[in-house]
Short mmCIF file of N, CA and C in Angstrom, two decimals:
data_model
loop_
_atom_site.label_atom_id
_atom_site.label_comp_id
_atom_site.label_asym_id
_atom_site.label_seq_id
_atom_site.Cartn_x
_atom_site.Cartn_y
_atom_site.Cartn_z
N MET A 1101 156.00 80.42 95.85
CA MET A 1101 155.50 80.53 94.63
C MET A 1101 153.95 80.27 94.71
N ASN A 1102 152.95 81.51 94.92
CA ASN A 1102 151.37 81.51 95.20
C ASN A 1102 150.73 81.16 93.45
N LEU A 1103 150.89 80.31 93.09
CA LEU A 1103 150.86 79.95 91.80
C LEU A 1103 148.91 79.64 91.71
N ARG A 1104 148.31 80.18 90.83
CA ARG A 1104 146.79 80.02 90.22
C ARG A 1104 146.64 79.86 88.87
N ILE A 1105 145.84 79.03 88.32
CA ILE A 1105 145.71 78.80 87.00
C ILE A 1105 143.68 78.84 86.86
N ARG A 1106 143.35 79.66 86.22
CA ARG A 1106 142.07 80.41 85.79
C ARG A 1106 141.71 80.54 84.58
N LYS A 1107 140.42 80.16 84.24
CA LYS A 1107 140.09 80.79 83.02
C LYS A 1107 140.35 82.00 82.80
N ALA A 1108 140.67 82.55 82.12
CA ALA A 1108 141.19 83.96 81.66
C ALA A 1108 139.38 85.17 81.56
N LEU A 1109 139.60 86.13 81.96
CA LEU A 1109 138.99 87.47 81.90
C LEU A 1109 138.68 87.79 80.74
N THR A 1110 137.75 88.86 80.09
CA THR A 1110 137.92 89.68 79.28
C THR A 1110 138.82 90.87 79.77
N THR A 1111 138.70 91.13 80.87
CA THR A 1111 139.64 92.36 81.59
C THR A 1111 140.78 91.87 81.18
N ASP A 1112 141.46 90.35 81.35
CA ASP A 1112 142.57 90.15 81.41
C ASP A 1112 143.21 90.61 80.22
N GLU A 1113 142.93 90.65 78.98
CA GLU A 1113 143.60 90.69 77.75
C GLU A 1113 144.76 91.47 77.90
N PRO A 1114 144.43 92.73 77.96
CA PRO A 1114 146.00 93.66 77.74
C PRO A 1114 147.01 93.24 78.83
N ALA A 1115 146.89 92.36 79.91
CA ALA A 1115 148.15 91.71 80.86
C ALA A 1115 148.44 90.33 79.63
N ILE A 1116 147.63 89.65 79.25
CA ILE A 1116 147.69 88.35 78.21
C ILE A 1116 148.70 88.78 77.22
N LEU A 1117 148.67 90.01 76.72
CA LEU A 1117 149.11 90.80 75.36
C LEU A 1117 150.60 91.17 76.16
N ASP A 1118 150.56 91.40 77.18
CA ASP A 1118 151.72 91.87 77.87
C ASP A 1118 152.69 90.76 78.17
N VAL A 1119 152.53 89.43 78.30
CA VAL A 1119 152.26 87.87 78.46
C VAL A 1119 153.48 87.80 77.50
N ILE A 1120 152.38 87.83 76.67
CA ILE A 1120 152.87 87.22 75.34
C ILE A 1120 154.08 87.78 74.56
N HIS A 1121 153.89 88.79 74.69
CA HIS A 1121 155.23 89.80 74.30
C HIS A 1121 156.40 89.61 75.07
N SER A 1122 156.27 89.62 76.23
CA SER A 1122 157.59 89.04 77.09
C SER A 1122 157.87 87.79 76.64
N ALA A 1123 157.51 86.92 76.37
CA ALA A 1123 157.46 85.60 76.30
C ALA A 1123 158.14 84.96 75.30
N PHE A 1124 157.51 85.99 73.63
CA PHE A 1124 158.36 85.67 72.55
C PHE A 1124 159.14 87.23 71.98
N GLY A 1125 158.83 88.34 72.65
CA GLY A 1125 159.58 89.28 72.47
C GLY A 1125 159.40 89.53 71.15
N GLY A 1126 160.32 90.94 71.03
CA GLY A 1126 160.64 91.95 69.83
C GLY A 1126 159.25 91.49 68.80
N ASP A 1127 159.48 91.82 67.48
CA ASP A 1127 158.48 91.51 66.41
C ASP A 1127 157.76 89.91 66.52
N GLU A 1128 158.19 89.30 66.99
CA GLU A 1128 157.49 87.93 67.17
C GLU A 1128 156.51 88.32 68.02
N GLY A 1129 157.05 88.71 69.43
CA GLY A 1129 156.04 88.80 70.60
C GLY A 1129 154.48 89.78 69.96
N ARG A 1130 155.17 90.98 69.30
CA ARG A 1130 153.69 91.63 68.72
C ARG A 1130 152.97 91.11 67.55
N GLU A 1131 153.81 90.10 66.40
CA GLU A 1131 152.76 89.56 65.57
C GLU A 1131 151.81 88.47 66.71
N ILE A 1132 152.38 87.71 67.49
CA ILE A 1132 151.64 86.80 68.06
C ILE A 1132 150.73 87.59 69.25
N SER A 1133 150.59 88.73 69.77
CA SER A 1133 150.21 89.13 70.10
C SER A 1133 149.13 89.69 69.46
N GLN A 1134 148.95 90.07 67.89
CA GLN A 1134 147.98 90.51 67.39
C GLN A 1134 147.16 89.43 66.90
N LEU A 1135 147.76 87.94 66.94
CA LEU A 1135 147.19 87.00 66.73
C LEU A 1135 146.22 86.71 67.89
N VAL A 1136 146.85 86.74 68.86
CA VAL A 1136 145.65 86.53 69.83
C VAL A 1136 144.40 87.44 70.06
N SER A 1137 145.02 88.76 69.78
CA SER A 1137 143.85 89.62 69.89
C SER A 1137 142.56 89.73 68.45
N ALA A 1138 143.32 88.89 67.59
CA ALA A 1138 142.22 88.39 66.52
C ALA A 1138 141.61 87.22 67.27
N LEU A 1139 142.08 86.42 67.40
CA LEU A 1139 141.41 84.76 67.71
C LEU A 1139 140.26 85.10 68.88
N LEU A 1140 140.46 86.12 69.54
CA LEU A 1140 139.88 86.19 71.02
C LEU A 1140 138.11 86.97 70.00
N ARG A 1141 138.33 87.54 68.84
CA ARG A 1141 137.16 88.11 68.40
C ARG A 1141 136.85 87.12 67.25
N ASP A 1142 137.47 86.67 66.75
CA ASP A 1142 137.00 85.54 65.68
C ASP A 1142 135.99 84.50 65.42
N GLU A 1143 134.80 84.66 64.96
CA GLU A 1143 133.95 84.20 64.98
C GLU A 1143 134.07 82.66 64.71
N THR A 1144 135.10 82.18 63.66
CA THR A 1144 135.30 81.17 63.34
C THR A 1144 136.23 80.35 64.28
N ALA A 1145 136.63 81.23 65.20
CA ALA A 1145 137.39 80.85 66.43
C ALA A 1145 137.09 79.81 67.42
N LEU A 1146 135.44 80.15 67.57
CA LEU A 1146 134.52 79.74 68.63
C LEU A 1146 134.31 78.50 68.63
N PRO A 1147 134.19 77.61 69.88
CA PRO A 1147 134.46 78.54 71.40
C PRO A 1147 135.88 78.74 71.57
N VAL A 1148 136.35 79.58 72.17
CA VAL A 1148 137.91 79.74 72.36
C VAL A 1148 138.11 79.41 73.81
N ILE A 1149 138.72 78.87 74.21
CA ILE A 1149 139.24 78.67 75.69
C ILE A 1149 140.50 79.32 75.96
N SER A 1150 140.66 80.06 76.98
CA SER A 1150 141.44 81.38 77.29
C SER A 1150 142.14 80.72 78.73
N VAL A 1151 142.63 80.48 78.92
CA VAL A 1151 143.26 80.21 80.51
C VAL A 1151 144.69 81.11 80.94
N VAL A 1152 144.67 81.32 82.06
CA VAL A 1152 145.87 82.39 82.54
C VAL A 1152 146.16 81.70 83.97
N ALA A 1153 147.71 81.80 84.04
CA ALA A 1153 148.02 81.91 85.17
C ALA A 1153 148.65 82.85 85.70
N GLU A 1154 148.48 82.76 87.64
CA GLU A 1154 148.62 84.08 88.12
C GLU A 1154 150.01 83.46 89.15
N VAL A 1155 150.98 84.39 89.51
CA VAL A 1155 151.76 84.07 90.94
C VAL A 1155 151.55 85.43 91.22
N ASP A 1156 151.07 85.49 92.53
CA ASP A 1156 151.29 86.25 93.31
C ASP A 1156 150.34 87.54 92.99
N GLY A 1157 149.18 87.06 92.02
CA GLY A 1157 148.56 87.82 91.57
C GLY A 1157 148.43 88.70 90.40
N HIS A 1158 150.09 88.35 90.08
CA HIS A 1158 150.33 89.09 88.44
C HIS A 1158 150.11 87.96 87.54
N LEU A 1159 149.83 88.28 86.32
CA LEU A 1159 149.39 87.04 84.84
C LEU A 1159 151.35 87.23 84.95
N VAL A 1160 151.56 85.25 84.68
CA VAL A 1160 152.91 85.13 83.95
C VAL A 1160 152.88 84.23 82.74
N GLY A 1161 151.29 83.77 82.77
CA GLY A 1161 151.59 82.89 81.57
C GLY A 1161 149.79 82.42 81.03
N HIS A 1162 150.05 82.39 79.93
CA HIS A 1162 148.20 82.00 79.38
C HIS A 1162 148.57 80.97 77.74
N VAL A 1163 147.42 80.22 77.61
CA VAL A 1163 147.51 79.55 76.78
C VAL A 1163 145.67 79.90 76.20
N LEU A 1164 145.97 79.61 74.97
CA LEU A 1164 144.64 79.81 74.16
C LEU A 1164 144.39 78.50 73.00
N ILE A 1165 143.24 77.98 73.38
CA ILE A 1165 142.60 76.91 72.67
C ILE A 1165 141.24 77.14 71.50
N SER A 1166 141.70 77.11 70.41
CA SER A 1166 140.42 77.85 69.49
C SER A 1166 139.93 76.82 68.49
N CYS A 1167 138.72 76.47 68.38
CA CYS A 1167 138.11 75.54 67.43
C CYS A 1167 138.92 75.40 66.05
N ALA A 1168 138.88 74.25 65.16
CA ALA A 1168 139.26 73.66 64.34
C ALA A 1168 138.38 73.04 63.57
N ARG A 1169 138.61 72.64 62.24
CA ARG A 1169 137.45 71.38 61.97
C ARG A 1169 138.83 70.33 60.88
N ILE A 1170 138.26 69.54 60.52
CA ILE A 1170 138.74 68.33 59.73
C ILE A 1170 138.32 67.85 58.80
N GLU A 1171 138.79 68.81 57.54
CA GLU A 1171 137.94 68.27 56.30
C GLU A 1171 138.73 66.96 55.54
N GLY A 1172 137.66 66.36 55.01
CA GLY A 1172 138.37 64.58 54.15
C GLY A 1172 137.97 63.98 55.21
N SER A 1173 137.46 63.89 56.28
CA SER A 1173 137.66 62.89 57.09
C SER A 1173 136.37 62.26 56.96
N CYS A 1174 136.38 60.91 56.95
CA CYS A 1174 135.13 59.67 56.63
C CYS A 1174 134.83 59.85 58.05
N GLY A 1175 135.56 60.14 59.32
CA GLY A 1175 134.74 59.93 61.02
C GLY A 1175 134.52 61.12 61.11
N GLU A 1176 133.56 61.27 62.51
CA GLU A 1176 132.93 62.63 62.86
C GLU A 1176 134.06 62.92 64.08
N ALA A 1177 134.77 63.90 64.50
CA ALA A 1177 135.22 64.52 65.36
C ALA A 1177 135.52 66.25 65.34
N SER A 1178 135.44 66.70 66.73
CA SER A 1178 135.49 67.53 67.18
C SER A 1178 137.13 68.15 67.31
N ALA A 1179 137.84 69.39 67.00
CA ALA A 1179 138.88 69.61 67.09
C ALA A 1179 139.24 71.22 67.05
N SER A 1180 140.62 71.15 67.91
CA SER A 1180 140.98 72.37 68.49
C SER A 1180 142.53 72.42 67.99
N ILE A 1181 143.08 73.73 67.93
CA ILE A 1181 144.35 74.11 68.14
C ILE A 1181 144.72 74.89 69.26
N LEU A 1182 145.67 74.86 69.67
CA LEU A 1182 146.44 74.68 71.26
C LEU A 1182 147.14 75.84 70.58
N ALA A 1183 147.52 77.12 70.72
CA ALA A 1183 148.00 78.14 69.77
C ALA A 1183 147.96 79.71 70.27
N PRO A 1184 148.80 80.16 71.06
CA PRO A 1184 149.70 79.82 71.64
C PRO A 1184 149.81 79.41 72.93
N LEU A 1185 150.98 78.95 73.48
CA LEU A 1185 151.46 79.23 74.80
C LEU A 1185 152.64 80.15 74.90
N ALA A 1186 151.91 80.67 76.23
CA ALA A 1186 153.29 81.81 76.71
C ALA A 1186 153.20 81.90 78.06
N VAL A 1187 154.97 81.68 78.79
CA VAL A 1187 155.04 82.28 80.35
C VAL A 1187 156.08 83.06 80.23
N VAL A 1188 156.01 84.14 80.44
CA VAL A 1188 157.34 85.04 80.78
C VAL A 1188 158.30 84.32 81.16
N PRO A 1189 159.53 85.08 80.34
CA PRO A 1189 160.74 84.09 80.85
C PRO A 1189 161.34 83.84 82.18
N GLU A 1190 161.06 85.49 83.13
CA GLU A 1190 161.30 84.75 84.76
C GLU A 1190 160.94 83.70 85.01
N HIS A 1191 159.82 83.08 84.63
CA HIS A 1191 158.97 81.67 85.47
C HIS A 1191 158.83 80.90 84.78
N GLN A 1192 159.34 80.72 83.44
CA GLN A 1192 160.18 80.11 82.69
C GLN A 1192 160.52 78.16 83.15
N GLY A 1193 160.21 76.90 83.32
CA GLY A 1193 161.02 76.12 83.94
C GLY A 1193 160.47 76.12 85.04
N ARG A 1194 159.38 76.24 85.53
CA ARG A 1194 158.39 76.03 87.25
C ARG A 1194 157.18 75.31 86.69
N GLY A 1195 156.54 74.58 85.46
CA GLY A 1195 156.05 73.60 85.18
C GLY A 1195 154.76 74.75 85.18
N ILE A 1196 154.73 75.79 84.86
CA ILE A 1196 153.41 76.55 84.61
C ILE A 1196 152.78 76.57 83.20
N GLY A 1197 153.92 76.13 82.14
CA GLY A 1197 153.50 75.88 80.78
C GLY A 1197 152.67 74.62 81.03
N GLY A 1198 153.31 73.73 81.58
CA GLY A 1198 152.26 72.25 81.75
C GLY A 1198 151.12 72.36 82.56
N GLY A 1199 150.94 73.29 83.56
CA GLY A 1199 149.37 73.60 84.37
C GLY A 1199 148.81 74.05 83.42
N LEU A 1200 148.93 75.09 82.20
CA LEU A 1200 147.99 75.89 81.51
C LEU A 1200 147.60 74.44 80.30
N ILE A 1201 148.87 73.95 79.91
CA ILE A 1201 148.18 73.00 79.35
C ILE A 1201 147.18 71.92 79.62
N ARG A 1202 147.59 71.61 80.75
CA ARG A 1202 146.77 70.76 81.39
C ARG A 1202 145.23 70.76 81.66
N GLU A 1203 145.41 72.32 82.06
CA GLU A 1203 144.04 73.24 82.45
C GLU A 1203 143.18 73.33 81.14
N GLY A 1204 143.70 73.78 79.88
CA GLY A 1204 143.31 74.08 79.18
C GLY A 1204 142.88 72.59 77.84
N LEU A 1205 143.34 71.87 78.34
CA LEU A 1205 143.17 70.30 77.71
C LEU A 1205 141.41 69.92 78.55
N GLY A 1206 141.83 69.99 79.87
CA GLY A 1206 140.59 69.96 80.41
C GLY A 1206 139.56 70.58 80.24
N GLU A 1207 139.18 71.81 80.02
CA GLU A 1207 138.62 72.48 79.70
C GLU A 1207 138.15 72.32 78.59
N SER A 1208 138.94 71.54 77.57
CA SER A 1208 138.03 71.12 76.02
C SER A 1208 137.83 70.20 76.12
N ARG A 1209 138.24 69.18 77.01
CA ARG A 1209 137.38 67.95 77.13
C ARG A 1209 136.13 68.03 77.53
N SER A 1210 135.92 68.77 78.67
CA SER A 1210 134.66 69.21 79.07
C SER A 1210 133.33 70.12 78.42
N ALA A 1211 134.12 70.70 77.24
CA ALA A 1211 133.27 71.25 76.29
C ALA A 1211 133.01 70.26 74.88
N GLY A 1212 133.39 68.80 74.95
CA GLY A 1212 133.24 68.14 74.13
C GLY A 1212 134.54 68.15 73.36
N CYS A 1213 135.65 68.51 73.36
CA CYS A 1213 136.54 68.34 72.35
C CYS A 1213 137.09 66.57 71.98
N ASP A 1214 137.26 66.73 71.09
CA ASP A 1214 137.44 65.17 70.70
C ASP A 1214 139.69 65.19 70.29
N LEU A 1215 139.96 65.94 69.74
CA LEU A 1215 141.18 66.52 69.23
C LEU A 1215 141.72 67.57 69.62
N VAL A 1216 142.80 67.36 69.65
CA VAL A 1216 143.67 69.20 69.97
C VAL A 1216 144.84 68.86 69.12
N PHE A 1217 145.24 70.20 68.37
CA PHE A 1217 146.56 70.24 67.55
C PHE A 1217 147.37 70.90 68.39
N VAL A 1218 148.66 71.00 67.98
CA VAL A 1218 149.35 72.00 67.99
C VAL A 1218 150.89 71.57 67.26
N LEU A 1219 151.62 73.14 66.94
CA LEU A 1219 152.50 73.18 66.08
C LEU A 1219 153.49 73.56 67.03
N GLY A 1220 154.34 73.07 67.61
CA GLY A 1220 155.67 73.30 68.44
C GLY A 1220 156.60 72.28 68.93
N HIS A 1221 157.09 72.36 70.09
CA HIS A 1221 158.81 71.86 70.36
C HIS A 1221 158.15 70.32 70.48
N PRO A 1222 158.82 69.22 69.71
CA PRO A 1222 158.21 67.85 69.70
C PRO A 1222 158.70 66.98 71.16
N GLY A 1223 159.41 67.54 71.77
CA GLY A 1223 160.54 67.26 72.88
C GLY A 1223 159.42 67.60 73.88
N TYR A 1224 159.08 68.83 74.03
CA TYR A 1224 158.09 69.93 74.97
C TYR A 1224 156.41 68.94 75.12
N TYR A 1225 156.03 69.04 74.17
CA TYR A 1225 154.66 68.93 74.05
C TYR A 1225 154.10 66.97 73.88
N ALA A 1226 155.42 66.53 73.67
CA ALA A 1226 154.90 64.78 74.00
C ALA A 1226 155.13 64.55 75.28
N ARG A 1227 156.23 65.44 76.56
CA ARG A 1227 155.73 64.88 77.70
C ARG A 1227 154.12 65.42 78.40
N HIS A 1228 153.72 66.26 77.64
CA HIS A 1228 152.07 66.47 77.91
C HIS A 1228 151.45 65.93 77.06
N GLY A 1229 151.66 64.69 76.55
CA GLY A 1229 150.37 64.01 76.00
C GLY A 1229 150.26 63.66 74.43
N PHE A 1230 150.80 64.49 73.89
CA PHE A 1230 150.81 65.07 72.59
C PHE A 1230 151.76 63.97 71.61
N ILE A 1231 150.97 63.41 70.30
CA ILE A 1231 152.24 62.53 69.38
C ILE A 1231 151.63 63.16 68.31
N VAL A 1232 153.44 62.80 67.06
CA VAL A 1232 153.03 63.46 65.85
C VAL A 1232 151.61 63.02 65.09
N ALA A 1233 151.29 63.84 64.54
CA ALA A 1233 150.00 64.28 63.98
C ALA A 1233 149.92 63.62 62.72
N GLY A 1234 150.63 63.99 61.89
CA GLY A 1234 150.94 63.27 60.46
C GLY A 1234 151.03 61.67 60.16
N VAL A 1235 151.95 61.48 60.85
CA VAL A 1235 151.59 59.84 60.64
C VAL A 1235 150.58 59.16 61.48
N ASN A 1236 149.54 59.78 61.52
CA ASN A 1236 148.25 59.42 62.55
C ASN A 1236 147.21 59.92 61.36
N GLY A 1237 147.77 60.50 59.95
CA GLY A 1237 146.55 61.19 59.56
C GLY A 1237 146.04 62.44 59.23
N PHE A 1238 146.85 62.58 60.08
CA PHE A 1238 146.53 64.37 59.95
C PHE A 1238 147.10 65.49 59.50
N GLU A 1239 146.62 66.35 58.05
CA GLU A 1239 147.62 67.04 57.29
C GLU A 1239 147.34 68.36 58.32
N ALA A 1240 148.41 69.30 58.17
CA ALA A 1240 148.60 70.80 59.11
C ALA A 1240 147.91 71.66 57.92
N PRO A 1241 147.32 72.79 58.42
CA PRO A 1241 146.46 73.44 57.24
C PRO A 1241 147.88 73.98 56.29
N TYR A 1242 148.55 74.19 56.60
CA TYR A 1242 149.87 74.30 54.89
C TYR A 1242 151.09 73.52 55.48
N PRO A 1243 151.53 72.82 54.13
CA PRO A 1243 153.10 71.94 54.39
C PRO A 1243 153.87 72.48 55.80
N ILE A 1244 154.27 71.44 56.31
CA ILE A 1244 155.28 71.27 57.55
C ILE A 1244 156.43 70.94 56.77
N ALA A 1245 158.04 71.54 56.79
CA ALA A 1245 158.69 71.18 56.09
C ALA A 1245 159.09 69.61 56.98
N GLU A 1246 159.97 68.62 56.03
CA GLU A 1246 160.30 67.46 56.25
C GLU A 1246 160.86 67.39 57.62
N GLU A 1247 162.07 68.28 57.94
CA GLU A 1247 162.36 68.13 59.09
C GLU A 1247 162.06 68.54 60.26
N HIS A 1248 160.92 69.21 60.19
CA HIS A 1248 159.73 69.50 61.23
C HIS A 1248 158.73 69.32 61.22
N ALA A 1249 158.62 67.98 60.89
CA ALA A 1249 157.26 66.99 60.75
C ALA A 1249 156.68 66.56 61.63
N ASP A 1250 157.44 66.44 62.89
CA ASP A 1250 157.55 65.88 64.05
C ASP A 1250 156.80 66.79 65.00
N ALA A 1251 156.92 68.12 64.65
CA ALA A 1251 156.24 69.12 65.25
C ALA A 1251 154.76 69.57 64.88
N TRP A 1252 154.43 68.98 64.29
CA TRP A 1252 152.69 68.81 64.00
C TRP A 1252 152.20 67.78 64.97
N MET A 1253 151.59 68.28 65.82
CA MET A 1253 150.84 66.60 66.62
C MET A 1253 149.79 67.14 67.52
N VAL A 1254 149.26 65.83 67.48
CA VAL A 1254 147.84 66.07 68.25
C VAL A 1254 147.84 65.25 69.36
N GLN A 1255 146.94 65.44 70.47
CA GLN A 1255 146.31 64.76 72.17
C GLN A 1255 145.03 64.21 71.19
N GLU A 1256 144.79 63.28 71.75
CA GLU A 1256 143.21 62.14 71.70
C GLU A 1256 142.67 62.87 73.26
N LEU A 1257 141.55 63.51 72.66
CA LEU A 1257 140.85 63.73 74.22
C LEU A 1257 139.87 62.43 74.50
N ARG A 1258 139.31 62.16 73.28
CA ARG A 1258 138.19 60.96 73.68
C ARG A 1258 139.04 59.65 73.00
N ARG A 1259 138.78 59.35 73.92
CA ARG A 1259 139.62 57.76 73.35
C ARG A 1259 138.49 57.10 72.31
N GLY A 1260 139.64 56.42 71.40
CA GLY A 1260 138.97 56.05 70.21
C GLY A 1260 139.01 56.71 68.80
N THR A 1261 138.82 57.91 69.05
CA THR A 1261 138.86 58.87 68.26
C THR A 1261 140.37 58.56 66.92
N LEU A 1262 141.35 58.04 67.44
CA LEU A 1262 142.38 58.53 66.53
C LEU A 1262 142.11 57.03 65.68
N GLY A 1263 142.68 56.83 64.63
CA GLY A 1263 142.43 55.47 63.74
C GLY A 1263 140.97 55.62 62.80
N LYS A 1264 140.32 56.69 63.38
CA LYS A 1264 138.93 56.61 63.00
C LYS A 1264 138.54 57.97 62.25
N VAL A 1265 139.25 59.06 62.43
CA VAL A 1265 139.43 59.89 61.78
C VAL A 1265 140.39 60.60 61.18
N SER A 1266 140.58 61.46 59.75
CA SER A 1266 141.89 61.40 59.76
C SER A 1266 141.35 62.62 58.42
N GLY A 1267 142.62 63.78 57.87
CA GLY A 1267 142.05 64.37 57.02
C GLY A 1267 143.06 65.78 57.11
N LEU A 1268 142.49 66.70 56.23
CA LEU A 1268 143.04 68.02 56.54
C LEU A 1268 142.77 69.17 57.71
N VAL A 1269 143.12 69.65 58.48
CA VAL A 1269 142.82 70.27 59.78
C VAL A 1269 142.75 71.63 59.11
N ILE A 1270 141.51 72.35 59.16
CA ILE A 1270 141.23 73.49 59.34
C ILE A 1270 141.20 74.68 60.09
N CYS A 1271 142.09 75.52 60.56
CA CYS A 1271 141.78 76.15 62.10
C CYS A 1271 140.64 77.11 61.90
N ALA A 1272 140.87 78.71 62.76
CA ALA A 1272 139.84 79.62 62.53
C ALA A 1272 140.90 80.33 61.69
N ASP A 1273 140.21 81.70 60.70
CA ASP A 1273 140.38 82.23 59.83
C ASP A 1273 141.81 82.83 60.31
N SER A 1274 141.52 83.72 61.69
CA SER A 1274 143.33 84.48 61.96
C SER A 1274 144.20 83.66 62.10
N LEU A 1275 144.26 82.28 62.19
CA LEU A 1275 145.36 81.11 62.35
C LEU A 1275 145.73 80.83 60.89
N MET A 1276 144.92 81.38 59.39
CA MET A 1276 144.85 80.38 58.52
C MET A 1276 145.92 81.13 57.58
N ASP A 1277 147.15 81.69 58.05
CA ASP A 1277 148.22 82.66 57.42
C ASP A 1277 149.34 81.99 57.55
N PRO A 1278 149.49 81.48 56.20
CA PRO A 1278 150.96 80.60 56.15
C PRO A 1278 152.32 81.16 57.57
N LYS A 1279 152.11 82.09 57.71
CA LYS A 1279 153.59 82.61 58.44
C LYS A 1279 153.40 81.95 59.89
N TYR A 1280 152.20 81.95 60.17
CA TYR A 1280 151.97 80.84 61.55
C TYR A 1280 152.41 79.44 61.49
N TRP A 1281 152.89 79.01 60.15
CA TRP A 1281 152.61 77.44 60.03
C TRP A 1281 154.52 77.32 60.02
N ARG A 1282 155.10 77.55 59.80
CA ARG A 1282 156.49 77.98 59.86
C ARG A 1282 157.33 77.18 61.18
N GLU A 1283 157.63 76.24 61.29
CA GLU A 1283 158.25 75.98 62.55
C GLU A 1283 159.80 75.95 62.52
#
């Protein structure tokens, strides 16, 4: 497998949307594809970090990280949201998603981001350094059902940020729809 992970180009968008549709399937795939298209054009999402994975020259994975802010915090911190992460089914389980996360977080760190949030599978994202956000003082944009509270997670990119900052996380306008906040 000849894997290459790189920053996405604007010309990659159609292939990215195909990857997302394949990874999520059906109506959910169409909905998430529309979300990504909207986020790539949303002024409130900037700066956006978009990273793709290629295998033998074909796009097989994508991660998008968009700007967020923390309201009600007594401390200062820059924040982002990782959403979505997609790998086509035939390439899942090969470490591609983890590679995309590492590259996206590295790009975020280089851009000066302090915290990255995600709403996703706790077992998966914990393996990549994420911890539960709620118990660390961060509210999701919309309430998360108690049985899924562990799915709202954060990763500290600048040491010393956790414990000094807390509050309500507000994401880009395109992502501020309650339908995206059900786990």
